[in-house]
C-alpha cells in the first residue's frame, strides 16, 4: 500500500510546481559512504533522490533500476546484467559496468553502523564480477543465487564530487549544495520534473518537524509517528501513512534455557498482546506481525497468515508443557527499536499473567547491545528489529541453522531447512514466492522469535502543495 499525501511551500504557491523549491524536514540529512547500507528512512529518502539503486524493490518484487535487464543461466549460477542506456552521473560522466562492479565490491567490504560486517561477502563468496563492456556486467557464483537481483536492490551507485563528498549519482536530482547533517539543496536533472528543486533540512526532534510544517517553514515532514502525543497533530495539515517492512521482535535464546522447547516459543507468542502494545505505546501506529517478515516481503501474501492470537490461558498450558521454571531475563536497549523499554515492561507484565516471572536488564550502549546480540548474549529474550526487505536475507542471516548467520540465535528446525534451500534455488519468481510462503507458514507454526509488529510511518504536509508518496521502506518522494 503506497499512501500518497500532499505538500508545498511558498515557492510552489508562486505559480505552478515546476519552478518551486519544496522543503522537506527529515530526521537526518547525511550522505553515507559508498558500501554503507542503511535502513534509516531519512538517509534512504536522500539516497533515492540523488542516487539510483542497481535494482528497485517494490513490495517483495524486484524491478529494473540502473540495471535495466538481466538474465541467468546454469541454474542461477551465471547472470548477465545490462545497464540502463545513457546512464550518466550528474557531472556528465557516463556510468559504466566498471562503476557498477566497484559498487558491488564496496558493499562486499562494507560494515554496518555498529562496525559489524555486512553478510554480502558471504552471499557472494567465490563470485566473479566481470565488466563485459561499458554497458554489460556478468556475475557468476559457485552456487545458484536466485535472489541476486533482490540483494542488488540494496546497492546504490555513487561517486565522490570534487569536494570529496560522495554526492554524485545517476538519480533524478543532483546536489547543488549541502552541509553535512544540516541540509541539502537538490535540483531536478530533467527540467520538466516538478518540483524543480528540493531542500532537505535535518531536524531530529519530531515535535519541531511538525511545528515547521504547521508554521510554513517546511512543506512536509517525515517520521511524525515519533511524536510523543499524536493527539496534538495539526488537523489542518494533510497526513500520509504507510506500514513499514521493519519487524519489531524479540530474539529467543534457542541454545539454552526455556526457549529450547518449541512449546515455550509458541507460548510466549500467545502470552503477549501485541495489539495492546501497538495501541498503548504507539497510539495504534503498527500492524501485528505473523511471521519473520512483513506483509510486503516476497512470499508473505502467498502464505496468507494471520497473527498468533493473544491467549494467556493457552500460553500458560504450553509453558507448563515445556516445563518452564524460574525467572526469564528480558534484555533491552534504550532505543532502536523506538520505546524499547516501554515495550519490554509490557512483555514482562504479559508473561506474569501467563504465570512466568521476568526481570528486565537494560543496556544503555546501543552499538554494544547490537554486538552482544550478535554474540548470542540475549538473556532469554532480547528486543531487536529486523530491517532487510528481502525474505532471502532474513531467512539466511537470522533463521537458518545450516547458514548460522550473524544474528542466528540457535534455532534449529529440520522441517524448515529443506524449505529454505528449495526457495533459495527456485529461479521463477512466482514459484519462489510460493516456496518462501511454505517457509513462512512453518515459522508461524514453530516461531523462533516473539513476533510483535511492523511500525506505521507517517508524514505531514501542507495542504496546498504537490503530492508526496511514502513507500513501505519509509522513503518519502515527490510523486
XYZ file of C-alpha atoms in Angstrom:
479
model
C 0.000 0.000 0.000
C 1.643 3.197 -1.162
C -0.020 6.121 0.562
C 0.139 9.498 -1.196
C -0.033 12.773 0.648
C 0.383 16.371 -0.400
C 2.776 19.184 0.411
C 4.019 22.521 -0.905
C 5.939 25.627 0.122
C 5.650 29.299 -0.569
C 7.659 28.989 -3.784
C 5.105 26.492 -5.058
C 2.308 28.996 -4.458
C 4.048 31.478 -6.738
C 2.549 29.742 -9.757
C 2.885 26.083 -10.680
C 5.130 23.394 -9.287
C 7.832 23.360 -11.927
C 9.800 26.335 -10.609
C 9.218 25.708 -6.925
C 11.526 24.728 -4.083
C 9.919 22.068 -1.896
C 11.259 21.924 1.660
C 11.250 18.577 3.467
C 12.094 18.274 7.158
C 13.823 14.959 7.831
C 15.259 13.438 10.976
C 18.663 13.252 9.349
C 20.319 14.624 6.186
C 23.550 12.765 5.535
C 25.407 11.201 2.611
C 26.881 7.913 3.800
C 29.976 6.493 2.076
C 29.897 4.002 -0.772
C 29.330 0.483 0.539
C 27.291 1.524 3.592
C 23.814 0.017 3.577
C 21.266 1.647 5.854
C 17.666 1.218 6.938
C 17.484 4.839 8.176
C 14.440 6.150 6.314
C 15.755 9.737 6.168
C 19.020 8.615 4.592
C 17.137 6.304 2.225
C 14.942 9.224 1.153
C 18.005 11.333 0.318
C 19.669 8.392 -1.441
C 16.598 7.652 -3.537
C 16.509 11.238 -4.756
C 20.192 11.580 -5.692
C 21.334 8.043 -6.430
C 19.896 5.067 -8.269
C 19.661 1.508 -6.936
C 21.044 -1.257 -9.094
C 17.580 -2.853 -8.984
C 14.377 -1.466 -7.484
C 12.499 -3.243 -4.709
C 8.725 -2.877 -4.720
C 6.708 -4.828 -2.154
C 8.711 -8.023 -2.433
C 9.194 -7.878 -6.200
C 12.303 -6.617 -7.986
C 12.105 -4.210 -10.917
C 14.751 -2.633 -13.173
C 16.830 0.209 -11.807
C 20.249 1.246 -13.050
C 20.412 -2.378 -14.186
C 17.704 -2.301 -16.826
C 17.561 -6.013 -17.687
C 19.070 -9.322 -16.626
C 19.127 -12.987 -17.492
C 20.553 -16.099 -15.862
C 21.999 -19.410 -16.980
C 23.440 -22.560 -15.411
C 20.615 -22.889 -12.914
C 21.171 -19.430 -11.440
C 24.964 -19.562 -11.215
C 25.642 -17.226 -14.156
C 23.965 -13.820 -14.522
C 24.205 -11.123 -17.177
C 23.086 -7.558 -16.440
C 22.559 -4.692 -18.893
C 22.869 -1.098 -17.656
C 20.230 1.484 -18.458
C 21.053 3.068 -21.799
C 22.572 6.533 -21.492
C 23.082 6.351 -17.719
C 25.418 9.121 -16.598
C 26.487 10.770 -13.375
C 25.425 14.298 -12.552
C 28.772 15.653 -13.751
C 28.098 14.201 -17.209
C 30.487 11.270 -16.895
C 28.976 8.008 -18.199
C 28.113 5.340 -15.640
C 29.775 2.115 -16.750
C 29.858 -1.537 -15.823
C 33.142 -0.800 -14.021
C 31.302 1.656 -11.758
C 28.662 -0.979 -11.014
C 31.313 -3.602 -10.294
C 33.072 -1.220 -7.889
C 29.751 -0.535 -6.168
C 29.174 -4.245 -5.616
C 32.730 -4.818 -4.376
C 32.448 -1.868 -1.971
C 29.335 -3.436 -0.456
C 31.119 -6.760 -0.077
C 33.715 -4.917 2.039
C 31.128 -2.831 3.909
C 30.377 -2.615 7.623
C 27.186 -1.554 9.360
C 26.560 1.401 11.657
C 27.784 -0.669 14.619
C 31.084 -1.559 12.947
C 29.935 -5.109 12.194
C 30.462 -6.672 8.737
C 27.505 -6.999 6.393
C 26.767 -10.528 5.113
C 27.041 -9.614 1.426
C 30.532 -11.094 1.215
C 29.062 -14.406 2.374
C 26.267 -14.303 -0.208
C 28.781 -13.671 -2.998
C 31.665 -15.782 -1.669
C 33.672 -17.009 -4.618
C 31.735 -14.837 -7.081
C 33.323 -13.428 -10.221
C 32.080 -9.915 -11.004
C 33.192 -9.016 -14.514
C 32.536 -5.872 -16.591
C 31.897 -7.135 -20.120
C 31.944 -3.714 -21.792
C 30.582 -0.249 -20.945
C 27.006 -1.425 -20.522
C 27.217 -5.110 -19.592
C 28.176 -6.897 -16.390
C 28.354 -10.600 -15.582
C 28.259 -12.223 -12.145
C 28.955 -15.911 -11.624
C 28.620 -17.720 -8.290
C 29.609 -21.232 -7.187
C 26.036 -21.995 -6.119
C 22.681 -20.833 -7.518
C 21.616 -17.436 -6.153
C 18.015 -16.878 -7.208
C 17.687 -13.730 -5.099
C 20.700 -11.911 -6.566
C 18.622 -9.058 -8.085
C 16.889 -8.561 -4.722
C 20.270 -8.326 -2.982
C 21.445 -5.797 -5.579
C 18.347 -3.687 -4.883
C 20.071 -2.570 -1.652
C 23.092 -1.145 -3.526
C 23.189 2.447 -4.822
C 25.805 3.675 -7.312
C 27.555 6.843 -6.164
C 30.793 8.747 -6.694
C 32.713 11.466 -4.905
C 32.303 15.059 -6.072
C 35.311 17.444 -6.323
C 34.806 18.404 -2.658
C 35.374 14.745 -1.674
C 31.807 14.102 -0.568
C 30.073 11.106 -2.118
C 27.251 13.096 -3.723
C 27.410 12.293 -7.462
C 24.774 9.848 -8.618
C 22.581 8.941 -11.574
C 19.274 9.628 -9.794
C 16.536 12.164 -10.578
C 18.054 15.037 -8.546
C 21.588 16.460 -8.469
C 23.181 18.089 -5.427
C 23.666 21.867 -5.676
C 24.674 22.458 -2.081
C 24.905 20.550 1.154
C 26.176 20.905 4.683
C 26.696 17.512 6.342
C 23.984 16.687 8.897
C 22.347 20.071 8.282
C 20.760 20.472 4.852
C 20.967 19.665 1.155
C 19.671 21.564 -1.879
C 18.793 19.387 -4.864
C 17.870 20.233 -8.452
C 15.941 18.039 -10.882
C 18.086 16.610 -13.677
C 15.094 16.649 -16.043
C 13.909 20.284 -16.380
C 10.356 19.011 -16.860
C 10.326 17.387 -13.424
C 8.369 19.065 -10.663
C 9.253 20.221 -8.143
C 12.352 21.651 -9.790
C 14.250 21.903 -6.514
C 14.128 20.174 -3.139
C 15.565 21.474 0.091
C 16.065 18.809 2.751
C 16.543 20.104 6.291
C 17.738 17.986 9.225
C 15.688 18.299 12.401
C 15.995 15.408 14.897
C 13.044 16.481 17.077
C 9.709 15.206 15.658
C 7.742 17.883 17.505
C 9.875 20.578 15.884
C 9.476 18.943 12.451
C 5.718 19.024 12.958
C 5.912 22.667 14.029
C 7.937 23.576 10.927
C 5.153 22.308 8.675
C 2.394 23.886 10.755
C 4.178 27.267 10.676
C 5.110 27.046 6.987
C 8.901 26.882 7.256
C 8.762 23.373 5.772
C 6.295 21.878 3.322
C 6.389 18.334 4.652
C 7.978 16.415 7.496
C 8.743 12.718 7.797
C 8.733 10.257 10.714
C 5.984 12.012 12.635
C 4.876 8.672 14.043
C 7.552 9.529 16.623
C 5.545 12.404 18.075
C 5.169 11.853 21.814
C 1.499 12.821 21.653
C -0.143 12.208 18.253
C -3.253 13.838 19.677
C -1.563 17.203 19.136
C -1.387 16.708 15.368
C -2.371 19.783 13.377
C -5.640 18.765 11.743
C -5.269 21.403 9.008
C -2.317 19.508 7.520
C -2.528 16.530 5.181
C -1.294 13.278 6.674
C 0.025 10.178 4.949
C 0.739 6.746 6.428
C 2.388 3.509 5.318
C 3.170 0.331 7.225
C 6.891 -0.447 7.197
C 8.775 -3.617 6.292
C 10.643 -3.371 9.619
C 9.801 -6.104 12.130
C 9.937 -5.229 15.822
C 10.525 -8.546 17.559
C 12.353 -10.364 20.360
C 15.072 -12.868 19.688
C 14.546 -16.004 21.782
C 17.561 -17.900 23.088
C 17.144 -21.264 21.391
C 20.553 -22.557 22.540
C 19.795 -22.938 26.223
C 17.032 -22.478 28.757
C 13.273 -22.155 28.391
C 13.083 -21.425 24.671
C 14.897 -24.525 23.531
C 11.425 -26.087 23.731
C 9.079 -25.381 20.780
C 6.070 -25.241 23.129
C 7.677 -22.377 25.072
C 8.363 -20.422 21.874
C 4.748 -20.805 20.840
C 3.649 -19.961 24.385
C 5.430 -16.609 24.533
C 3.731 -15.581 21.293
C 0.356 -16.495 22.791
C 1.161 -14.746 26.066
C 1.989 -11.319 24.639
C -0.739 -8.930 23.485
C 0.968 -7.246 20.518
C -2.119 -5.212 19.644
C -2.187 -3.738 23.160
C 1.456 -2.686 22.751
C 0.592 -1.021 19.443
C -2.361 0.805 20.983
C -0.730 1.753 24.287
C 2.838 2.596 23.310
C 2.439 3.590 19.647
C -1.072 5.070 19.598
C -2.257 2.473 17.089
C 0.566 3.049 14.583
C 1.534 -0.561 13.939
C 0.486 -3.787 12.222
C 0.718 -7.049 14.235
C 3.321 -9.486 12.888
C 2.546 -13.088 11.984
C 5.974 -14.405 10.965
C 9.596 -13.323 10.497
C 8.862 -10.864 7.660
C 6.300 -8.168 6.881
C 3.237 -8.361 4.620
C 5.340 -6.636 1.938
C 8.073 -9.283 1.708
C 8.233 -11.915 -1.009
C 6.113 -14.918 -0.001
C 4.037 -13.295 2.732
C 0.967 -12.682 0.585
C 1.091 -16.259 -0.667
C 1.446 -17.568 2.912
C -1.923 -15.988 3.839
C -1.106 -15.813 7.548
C -2.836 -14.109 10.459
C -1.096 -13.094 13.713
C -0.880 -15.617 16.528
C -3.810 -14.724 18.835
C -3.381 -13.408 22.362
C -4.378 -16.286 24.670
C -2.829 -16.229 28.178
C -4.531 -19.470 29.257
C -3.188 -21.384 26.258
C 0.203 -19.799 26.844
C 0.271 -20.992 30.444
C -0.631 -24.537 29.412
C 2.184 -24.596 26.841
C 4.693 -23.147 29.306
C 3.715 -25.972 31.683
C 4.133 -28.492 28.856
C 7.627 -27.100 28.212
C 8.499 -27.357 31.910
C 9.228 -23.623 32.128
C 10.571 -22.758 35.566
C 12.206 -19.782 37.178
C 12.543 -16.206 36.084
C 13.104 -15.131 32.476
C 15.637 -12.419 31.637
C 14.470 -9.784 29.148
C 17.229 -7.657 27.625
C 16.504 -4.246 26.131
C 18.320 -1.141 24.880
C 17.008 2.388 25.440
C 16.136 2.894 21.760
C 16.234 1.134 18.384
C 13.541 -0.087 18.389
C 11.697 3.062 19.409
C 10.391 2.955 23.008
C 12.070 -0.387 23.659
C 11.941 -0.111 27.495
C 8.178 0.526 27.470
C 7.648 -2.472 25.200
C 9.729 -4.663 27.495
C 7.691 -3.552 30.529
C 4.517 -4.699 28.769
C 6.150 -8.002 27.800
C 7.096 -8.643 31.433
C 3.519 -7.833 32.500
C 2.024 -10.231 29.947
C 4.423 -13.007 30.930
C 3.438 -12.574 34.564
C -0.228 -13.010 33.570
C 0.771 -16.316 31.969
C 2.472 -17.381 35.206
C 6.063 -16.677 34.101
C 8.035 -14.109 36.134
C 10.534 -11.958 34.245
C 13.054 -9.255 35.021
C 14.375 -6.603 32.652
C 18.032 -5.788 32.083
C 18.712 -2.505 30.252
C 21.770 -1.756 28.116
C 22.491 1.960 27.561
C 25.179 1.441 24.902
C 23.158 0.706 21.755
C 26.093 -0.222 19.474
C 27.430 -2.612 22.104
C 23.948 -4.044 22.602
C 23.933 -4.983 18.895
C 27.338 -6.593 19.231
C 26.152 -8.522 22.291
C 23.129 -9.804 20.376
C 25.463 -10.829 17.559
C 27.428 -12.862 20.104
C 24.255 -14.511 21.421
C 24.197 -12.565 24.715
C 20.449 -12.045 24.733
C 19.335 -13.375 28.104
C 16.218 -15.432 27.478
C 14.741 -12.897 25.079
C 16.025 -9.601 23.690
C 14.194 -6.909 21.770
C 15.580 -6.080 18.349
C 14.385 -5.133 14.900
C 14.696 -6.944 11.608
C 15.168 -4.481 8.773
C 16.005 -6.289 5.478
C 13.229 -6.047 2.896
C 14.493 -9.340 1.478
C 12.945 -12.631 2.586
C 16.147 -14.354 1.460
C 18.233 -12.159 3.760
C 16.017 -12.642 6.822
C 15.980 -16.419 6.459
C 19.691 -16.729 5.722
C 21.022 -14.133 8.161
C 18.779 -14.896 11.127
C 16.907 -18.185 10.873
C 18.784 -20.934 9.026
C 20.782 -23.357 11.171
C 22.621 -24.507 8.046
C 23.970 -20.981 7.491
C 24.241 -19.842 11.141
C 24.481 -16.198 10.135
C 25.449 -13.295 12.328
C 22.042 -12.950 14.025
C 21.195 -16.654 14.361
C 20.244 -17.499 17.960
C 20.385 -21.307 17.930
C 17.053 -22.061 16.253
C 17.164 -25.446 14.501
C 14.161 -26.842 12.641
C 14.874 -29.860 10.402
C 11.494 -29.395 8.714
C 12.337 -25.817 7.748
C 15.875 -26.186 6.390
C 14.963 -28.081 3.188
C 12.236 -25.497 2.545
C 14.765 -22.639 2.761
C 17.184 -24.470 0.479
C 14.441 -25.088 -2.066
C 13.349 -21.431 -2.040
C 16.923 -20.200 -2.449
C 17.293 -22.281 -5.615
C 13.895 -21.588 -7.202
C 14.521 -19.273 -10.150
C 10.958 -18.472 -11.236
C 9.712 -15.526 -9.145
C 6.135 -16.765 -8.713
C 7.332 -20.229 -7.760
C 9.929 -18.733 -5.406
C 7.197 -16.704 -3.691
C 5.279 -19.935 -3.080
C 8.456 -21.612 -1.807
C 9.078 -18.763 0.624
C 5.418 -18.927 1.666
C 5.987 -22.520 2.799
C 8.936 -21.307 4.905
C 6.882 -18.503 6.435
C 3.979 -20.799 7.289
C 6.372 -23.164 9.052
C 7.838 -20.247 11.015
C 4.320 -19.244 12.029
C 3.754 -22.756 13.379
C 7.175 -23.041 15.012
C 8.299 -19.468 15.811
C 11.973 -18.734 16.566
C 11.112 -15.197 17.759
C 8.461 -13.384 19.698
C 6.599 -11.662 16.865
C 5.342 -8.164 17.686
C 4.563 -5.644 14.954
C 5.556 -3.648 11.900
C 5.584 0.117 12.587
C 3.403 2.511 10.621
C 5.353 5.570 9.459
C 3.618 8.870 8.813
C 4.321 12.300 7.377
C 2.512 15.632 7.422
C 2.327 18.069 4.536
C 0.845 21.469 3.856
C -2.473 21.100 2.048
C -1.778 23.285 -0.979
C 1.374 21.632 -2.282
C 2.068 18.865 -4.838
C 1.697 15.220 -3.812
C 4.208 13.038 -1.993
C 4.206 9.278 -1.529
C 5.531 7.185 1.340
C 6.585 3.654 0.467
C 6.847 0.596 2.704
C 10.561 1.177 3.328
C 9.737 4.625 4.723
C 11.046 6.576 1.706
C 9.219 9.884 1.131
C 9.282 11.028 -2.506
C 7.546 13.564 -4.771
C 5.011 11.806 -6.971
